[in-house]
CSV table of C-alpha atoms in Angstrom, one decimal:
chain,number,residue,atom,x,y,z
A,1,UNK,CA,7.3,12.7,-25.0
A,2,UNK,CA,4.1,14.5,-25.9
A,3,UNK,CA,4.9,17.7,-24.8
A,4,UNK,CA,7.0,20.5,-26.0
A,5,UNK,CA,9.5,20.0,-28.7
A,6,UNK,CA,9.6,17.9,-31.4
A,7,UNK,CA,7.9,14.5,-31.6
A,8,UNK,CA,9.8,11.5,-31.1
A,9,UNK,CA,11.6,13.1,-28.5
A,10,UNK,CA,12.9,11.2,-25.3
A,11,UNK,CA,12.7,12.5,-21.3
A,12,UNK,CA,16.3,11.2,-19.7
A,13,UNK,CA,15.7,11.0,-16.0
A,14,UNK,CA,18.9,10.9,-13.6
A,15,UNK,CA,18.4,9.1,-10.5
A,16,UNK,CA,21.3,8.8,-7.8
A,17,UNK,CA,21.8,5.8,-6.0
A,18,UNK,CA,21.4,4.7,-2.7
A,19,UNK,CA,24.4,6.3,-0.5
A,20,UNK,CA,25.9,8.7,-3.4
A,21,UNK,CA,23.1,11.2,-3.6
A,22,UNK,CA,25.5,13.9,-1.8
A,23,UNK,CA,28.5,13.0,-3.9
A,24,UNK,CA,25.8,13.7,-7.5
A,25,UNK,CA,24.3,16.6,-5.8
A,26,UNK,CA,26.6,19.5,-7.2
A,27,UNK,CA,26.2,17.3,-10.9
A,28,UNK,CA,22.3,17.3,-10.7
A,29,UNK,CA,22.3,21.7,-9.7
A,30,UNK,CA,24.2,22.2,-12.9
A,31,UNK,CA,22.8,20.0,-15.3
A,32,UNK,CA,19.1,18.9,-14.3
A,33,UNK,CA,15.6,20.5,-14.4
A,34,UNK,CA,12.8,19.2,-11.8
A,35,UNK,CA,9.9,18.2,-13.3
A,36,UNK,CA,7.0,16.9,-11.3
A,37,UNK,CA,9.2,16.2,-8.2
A,38,UNK,CA,11.9,14.5,-10.3
A,39,UNK,CA,15.4,15.4,-11.7
A,40,UNK,CA,15.8,15.4,-15.7
A,41,UNK,CA,18.9,16.0,-17.3
A,42,UNK,CA,18.6,18.6,-19.0
A,43,UNK,CA,19.8,19.0,-23.0
A,44,UNK,CA,19.9,22.6,-22.5
A,45,UNK,CA,22.1,23.1,-19.3
A,46,UNK,CA,24.6,20.4,-21.4
A,47,UNK,CA,24.7,22.6,-24.7
A,48,UNK,CA,25.4,25.6,-22.8
A,49,UNK,CA,28.3,23.9,-21.0
A,50,UNK,CA,29.9,22.1,-23.7
A,51,UNK,CA,29.3,25.6,-25.6
A,52,UNK,CA,31.9,27.4,-22.8
A,53,UNK,CA,33.9,24.6,-23.2
A,54,UNK,CA,34.1,24.6,-27.0
A,55,UNK,CA,34.9,28.7,-26.7
A,56,UNK,CA,37.6,28.2,-24.3
A,57,UNK,CA,39.5,25.7,-26.4
A,58,UNK,CA,39.6,27.4,-29.4
A,59,UNK,CA,42.4,29.5,-28.8
A,60,UNK,CA,44.5,26.4,-28.5
A,61,UNK,CA,42.8,24.5,-31.4
A,62,UNK,CA,43.4,27.6,-33.7
A,63,UNK,CA,47.7,27.7,-32.5
A,64,UNK,CA,47.8,24.4,-33.2
A,65,UNK,CA,46.5,24.6,-37.1
A,66,UNK,CA,47.1,28.4,-38.0
A,67,UNK,CA,49.5,27.5,-40.6
A,68,UNK,CA,47.4,25.2,-42.3
A,69,UNK,CA,43.8,26.7,-41.6
A,70,UNK,CA,41.7,29.3,-40.2
A,71,UNK,CA,39.2,28.3,-37.8
A,72,UNK,CA,36.2,29.7,-36.1
A,73,UNK,CA,33.3,28.9,-33.8
A,74,UNK,CA,29.6,30.0,-34.4
A,75,UNK,CA,26.4,29.2,-32.1
A,76,UNK,CA,23.1,31.0,-33.8
A,77,UNK,CA,20.0,30.9,-31.4
A,78,UNK,CA,18.2,27.5,-31.9
A,79,UNK,CA,20.9,25.6,-34.1
A,80,UNK,CA,24.0,23.9,-32.3
A,81,UNK,CA,27.7,25.2,-32.6
A,82,UNK,CA,29.1,24.7,-35.5
A,83,UNK,CA,32.9,24.9,-36.1
A,84,UNK,CA,33.9,26.4,-39.6
A,85,UNK,CA,37.1,25.4,-41.1
A,86,UNK,CA,38.7,27.0,-43.8
A,87,UNK,CA,42.0,25.7,-45.2
A,88,UNK,CA,44.9,28.1,-46.0
A,89,UNK,CA,46.5,27.2,-49.2
A,90,UNK,CA,48.0,28.8,-52.2
A,91,UNK,CA,45.2,26.7,-54.7
A,92,UNK,CA,41.7,28.6,-55.5
A,93,UNK,CA,40.3,25.4,-55.8
A,94,UNK,CA,41.6,24.7,-51.8
A,95,UNK,CA,39.3,28.0,-50.4
A,96,UNK,CA,36.0,26.1,-49.7
A,97,UNK,CA,35.2,26.2,-46.0
A,98,UNK,CA,33.8,23.2,-44.1
A,99,UNK,CA,31.1,23.1,-41.4
A,100,UNK,CA,31.2,20.6,-38.6
A,101,UNK,CA,27.9,21.3,-36.4
A,102,UNK,CA,29.2,20.3,-33.0
A,103,UNK,CA,26.0,18.4,-30.7
A,104,UNK,CA,27.1,16.7,-27.3
A,105,UNK,CA,25.6,13.1,-27.4
A,106,UNK,CA,24.9,10.2,-24.5
A,107,UNK,CA,25.4,6.7,-25.5
A,108,UNK,CA,22.8,4.1,-24.9
A,109,UNK,CA,24.7,1.2,-26.3
A,110,UNK,CA,23.8,-0.6,-29.7
A,111,UNK,CA,25.1,2.3,-31.6
A,112,UNK,CA,21.9,4.6,-30.5
A,113,UNK,CA,23.1,8.3,-29.0
A,114,UNK,CA,20.8,10.8,-27.4
A,115,UNK,CA,21.7,13.9,-28.7
A,116,UNK,CA,20.9,17.4,-27.3
A,117,UNK,CA,18.0,20.0,-28.5
A,118,UNK,CA,18.8,23.1,-29.4
A,119,UNK,CA,15.9,25.3,-27.8
A,120,UNK,CA,12.9,26.3,-30.1
A,121,UNK,CA,13.2,30.0,-28.7
A,122,UNK,CA,15.4,32.4,-26.3
A,123,UNK,CA,13.7,31.1,-22.9
A,124,UNK,CA,12.6,27.4,-23.7
A,125,UNK,CA,10.0,25.4,-20.8
A,126,UNK,CA,11.9,23.4,-18.4
A,127,UNK,CA,9.9,20.4,-19.8
A,128,UNK,CA,11.5,21.6,-23.5
A,129,UNK,CA,15.0,21.5,-22.1
A,130,UNK,CA,14.7,17.6,-20.6
A,131,UNK,CA,14.0,16.3,-24.0
A,132,UNK,CA,16.7,14.7,-26.3
A,133,UNK,CA,16.9,13.9,-29.6
A,134,UNK,CA,17.3,10.1,-30.9
A,135,UNK,CA,20.6,9.4,-32.7
A,136,UNK,CA,20.4,6.5,-35.3
A,137,UNK,CA,23.0,7.6,-37.8
A,138,UNK,CA,24.8,4.1,-37.2
A,139,UNK,CA,21.0,2.5,-38.3
A,140,UNK,CA,21.0,4.9,-41.3
A,141,UNK,CA,24.6,3.6,-42.4
A,142,UNK,CA,23.4,0.3,-42.6
A,143,UNK,CA,20.7,0.5,-44.3
A,144,UNK,CA,22.7,2.6,-46.7
A,145,UNK,CA,25.4,0.0,-47.3
A,146,UNK,CA,22.2,-2.3,-47.6
A,147,UNK,CA,20.6,0.3,-50.4
A,148,UNK,CA,24.4,-0.1,-52.4
A,149,UNK,CA,24.4,-3.5,-52.9
A,150,UNK,CA,21.1,-4.3,-53.9
A,151,UNK,CA,20.3,-1.6,-56.1
A,152,UNK,CA,22.6,-0.5,-59.5
A,153,UNK,CA,25.5,0.5,-59.4
A,154,UNK,CA,24.7,4.0,-60.6
A,155,UNK,CA,22.0,4.8,-58.4
A,156,UNK,CA,20.8,8.0,-58.3
A,157,UNK,CA,18.9,7.8,-54.7
A,158,UNK,CA,22.0,9.6,-53.2
A,159,UNK,CA,22.4,12.5,-55.6
A,160,UNK,CA,18.4,13.0,-55.3
A,161,UNK,CA,18.5,13.6,-51.3
A,162,UNK,CA,21.3,16.1,-52.5
A,163,UNK,CA,19.6,17.7,-54.9
A,164,UNK,CA,16.1,18.1,-52.9
A,165,UNK,CA,18.3,19.5,-49.9
A,166,UNK,CA,20.1,22.4,-51.8
A,167,UNK,CA,17.1,23.2,-53.3
A,168,UNK,CA,15.3,23.9,-50.1
A,169,UNK,CA,18.2,25.9,-48.9
A,170,UNK,CA,18.2,28.1,-52.0
A,171,UNK,CA,14.6,28.3,-51.5
A,172,UNK,CA,14.9,29.7,-47.8
A,173,UNK,CA,16.5,32.9,-49.0
A,174,UNK,CA,13.5,33.8,-51.0
A,175,UNK,CA,11.1,33.1,-48.0
A,176,UNK,CA,10.2,35.7,-44.7
A,177,UNK,CA,9.7,35.1,-41.2
A,178,UNK,CA,8.0,33.2,-39.6
A,179,UNK,CA,7.5,30.8,-42.4
A,180,UNK,CA,11.2,30.7,-43.4
A,181,UNK,CA,11.6,29.3,-40.1
A,182,UNK,CA,8.6,26.7,-40.4
A,183,UNK,CA,9.9,25.5,-43.9
A,184,UNK,CA,13.2,24.3,-42.3
A,185,UNK,CA,12.0,22.7,-39.5
A,186,UNK,CA,9.3,20.8,-41.6
A,187,UNK,CA,11.6,20.2,-44.4
A,188,UNK,CA,14.3,18.8,-42.2
A,189,UNK,CA,17.3,16.7,-43.4
A,190,UNK,CA,15.9,13.9,-41.1
A,191,UNK,CA,12.4,14.1,-42.6
A,192,UNK,CA,13.8,14.3,-46.0
A,193,UNK,CA,16.0,11.1,-45.7
A,194,UNK,CA,13.0,9.6,-44.2
A,195,UNK,CA,10.6,10.1,-47.0
A,196,UNK,CA,13.4,8.9,-49.3
A,197,UNK,CA,13.8,5.3,-47.6
A,198,UNK,CA,10.4,4.9,-47.3
A,199,UNK,CA,10.2,5.8,-51.2
A,200,UNK,CA,13.0,3.7,-52.1
A,201,UNK,CA,11.3,0.0,-50.5
A,202,UNK,CA,8.3,0.6,-52.2
A,203,UNK,CA,9.4,0.5,-55.9
A,204,UNK,CA,12.0,-1.8,-57.5
A,205,UNK,CA,15.4,-0.5,-57.0
A,206,UNK,CA,16.0,-0.9,-60.5
A,207,UNK,CA,14.4,2.2,-61.4
A,208,UNK,CA,17.0,4.6,-59.7
A,209,UNK,CA,19.4,4.2,-61.8
A,210,UNK,CA,21.2,7.5,-62.8
A,211,UNK,CA,19.3,7.4,-66.1
A,212,UNK,CA,16.1,8.3,-64.3
A,213,UNK,CA,17.4,10.5,-62.2
A,214,UNK,CA,14.7,13.6,-62.7
A,215,UNK,CA,12.2,10.8,-62.3
A,216,UNK,CA,12.9,9.6,-59.3
A,217,UNK,CA,13.7,13.1,-58.2
A,218,UNK,CA,9.9,14.2,-59.1
A,219,UNK,CA,9.0,11.1,-57.7
A,220,UNK,CA,10.8,12.1,-54.1
A,221,UNK,CA,9.1,15.7,-54.3
A,222,UNK,CA,5.6,14.3,-55.1
A,223,UNK,CA,5.8,11.3,-52.5
A,224,UNK,CA,6.7,14.0,-49.8
A,225,UNK,CA,4.2,16.6,-51.1
A,226,UNK,CA,1.5,14.2,-50.1
A,227,UNK,CA,3.1,13.0,-47.0
A,228,UNK,CA,2.7,16.8,-46.0
A,229,UNK,CA,-1.2,16.7,-47.2
A,230,UNK,CA,-1.8,13.9,-45.2
A,231,UNK,CA,0.3,15.3,-42.4
A,232,UNK,CA,1.8,11.7,-42.2
A,233,UNK,CA,5.3,10.8,-42.3
A,234,UNK,CA,6.3,8.1,-39.9
A,235,UNK,CA,9.9,7.7,-38.2
A,236,UNK,CA,11.7,5.4,-40.2
A,237,UNK,CA,13.1,2.9,-37.7
A,238,UNK,CA,11.3,3.7,-34.5
A,239,UNK,CA,8.6,0.7,-34.5
A,240,UNK,CA,9.1,0.6,-38.4
A,241,UNK,CA,8.3,-3.7,-39.3
A,242,UNK,CA,8.8,-2.5,-43.0
A,243,UNK,CA,13.0,-2.2,-42.3
A,244,UNK,CA,14.8,-4.9,-43.7
A,245,UNK,CA,15.7,-7.7,-42.2
A,246,UNK,CA,19.4,-7.2,-43.7
A,247,UNK,CA,19.9,-4.1,-41.3
A,248,UNK,CA,20.1,-5.1,-38.1
A,249,UNK,CA,17.9,-3.0,-36.2
A,250,UNK,CA,18.4,-3.2,-31.7
A,251,UNK,CA,15.7,-4.5,-30.1
A,252,UNK,CA,14.7,-0.9,-28.8
A,253,UNK,CA,13.8,0.6,-31.9
A,254,UNK,CA,11.7,-2.6,-33.2
A,255,UNK,CA,9.8,-2.4,-30.1
A,256,UNK,CA,9.7,1.4,-29.9
A,257,UNK,CA,5.7,2.9,-30.6
A,258,UNK,CA,5.9,4.6,-34.5
A,259,UNK,CA,6.2,8.0,-34.4
A,260,UNK,CA,4.8,10.4,-37.5
A,261,UNK,CA,7.8,13.5,-37.9
A,262,UNK,CA,4.6,15.4,-38.8
A,263,UNK,CA,2.6,15.2,-35.7
A,264,UNK,CA,4.1,18.7,-34.1
A,265,UNK,CA,3.0,20.8,-36.9
A,266,UNK,CA,-0.3,22.4,-37.3
A,267,UNK,CA,-2.4,21.5,-41.1
A,268,UNK,CA,-2.2,24.7,-42.5
A,269,UNK,CA,1.7,25.1,-42.1
A,270,UNK,CA,2.0,21.9,-43.8
A,271,UNK,CA,-0.1,23.0,-46.5
A,272,UNK,CA,1.5,26.0,-46.9
A,273,UNK,CA,4.9,24.0,-47.4
A,274,UNK,CA,3.8,21.1,-49.5
A,275,UNK,CA,2.3,23.9,-51.7
A,276,UNK,CA,5.8,26.2,-51.9
A,277,UNK,CA,7.9,22.4,-52.4
A,278,UNK,CA,6.0,22.2,-55.9
A,279,UNK,CA,6.4,25.7,-56.6
A,280,UNK,CA,10.2,25.3,-56.0
A,281,UNK,CA,10.2,21.8,-57.7
A,282,UNK,CA,8.7,23.8,-60.8
A,283,UNK,CA,11.0,27.0,-60.5
A,284,UNK,CA,13.8,25.1,-59.8
A,285,UNK,CA,16.3,26.2,-62.5
A,286,UNK,CA,15.0,30.0,-61.9
A,287,UNK,CA,16.0,29.7,-58.1
A,288,UNK,CA,18.9,28.2,-59.0
A,289,UNK,CA,20.1,31.0,-61.5
A,290,UNK,CA,18.4,33.1,-58.6
A,291,UNK,CA,20.4,32.1,-55.2
A,292,UNK,CA,23.5,30.3,-56.1
A,293,UNK,CA,26.7,31.9,-55.6
A,294,UNK,CA,29.2,32.0,-58.5
A,295,UNK,CA,31.9,30.5,-55.7
A,296,UNK,CA,29.8,27.2,-55.3
A,297,UNK,CA,29.3,26.2,-58.9
A,298,UNK,CA,31.6,24.6,-61.0
A,299,UNK,CA,33.1,26.6,-63.4
A,300,UNK,CA,32.3,26.2,-66.8
A,301,UNK,CA,35.3,25.1,-69.3
A,302,UNK,CA,36.3,27.5,-71.5
A,303,UNK,CA,35.8,26.9,-75.4
């Protein structure tokens, strides 16, 4: 979709079959928006319906799990609802909460899903509400499985991704709006994974041995910086002919038009994110000390 919303999103059109218009009318009125005379399934309306059902079901879930854990639900503007689970245990090491994002999805077949996109603002346009994201997590798992077979046994590529995501989240604490929100959207988890996958296929996988963790992490940061400066980072699965043949991709992905994940952002924003990314990498030890909470740090053994 070239309109509002993230690039690579899809518009889902809903059409009633002949003779079933009256039967489908209640569904269309509750979950669809009219665009250019056609009825489109609204991700915004589906997401609001989904959140309402989650709130009503939370009481029953709490009751069944009250002896084992505490359960709560949060729904921030522009974010999918998140289920927070805190185990009830006498062991301090078990007092770590788990956050699970709950996103309604529509199966397309071939392990592909349309996922509801959270609204960008408090009052999104009808065109934006009709947009859905394409989820190819199963294909990501296949690629990771192939990389595990090809890369060294002690490969550090997943550690690089985890560290970079951690630095991104820590750096957010020191940023002010509106750049703080732009920082998170530009350096989304999907963008970071796409940069990692693209870099992995460029060089020998033997270079990703854990001995070279710092060097490979720096390579990933510099590669991402170059993509931001050039304003180009192509989606790894949509229309990408360089995906290894061992990673079976559905025909839908192979024949799709390539999508630039950064085309929705203006040049000055991407330049500022690139500058801040390099600054974050150069000041990584200081940022970790300043913004890391002691409860999430690994305890240091007593001398």
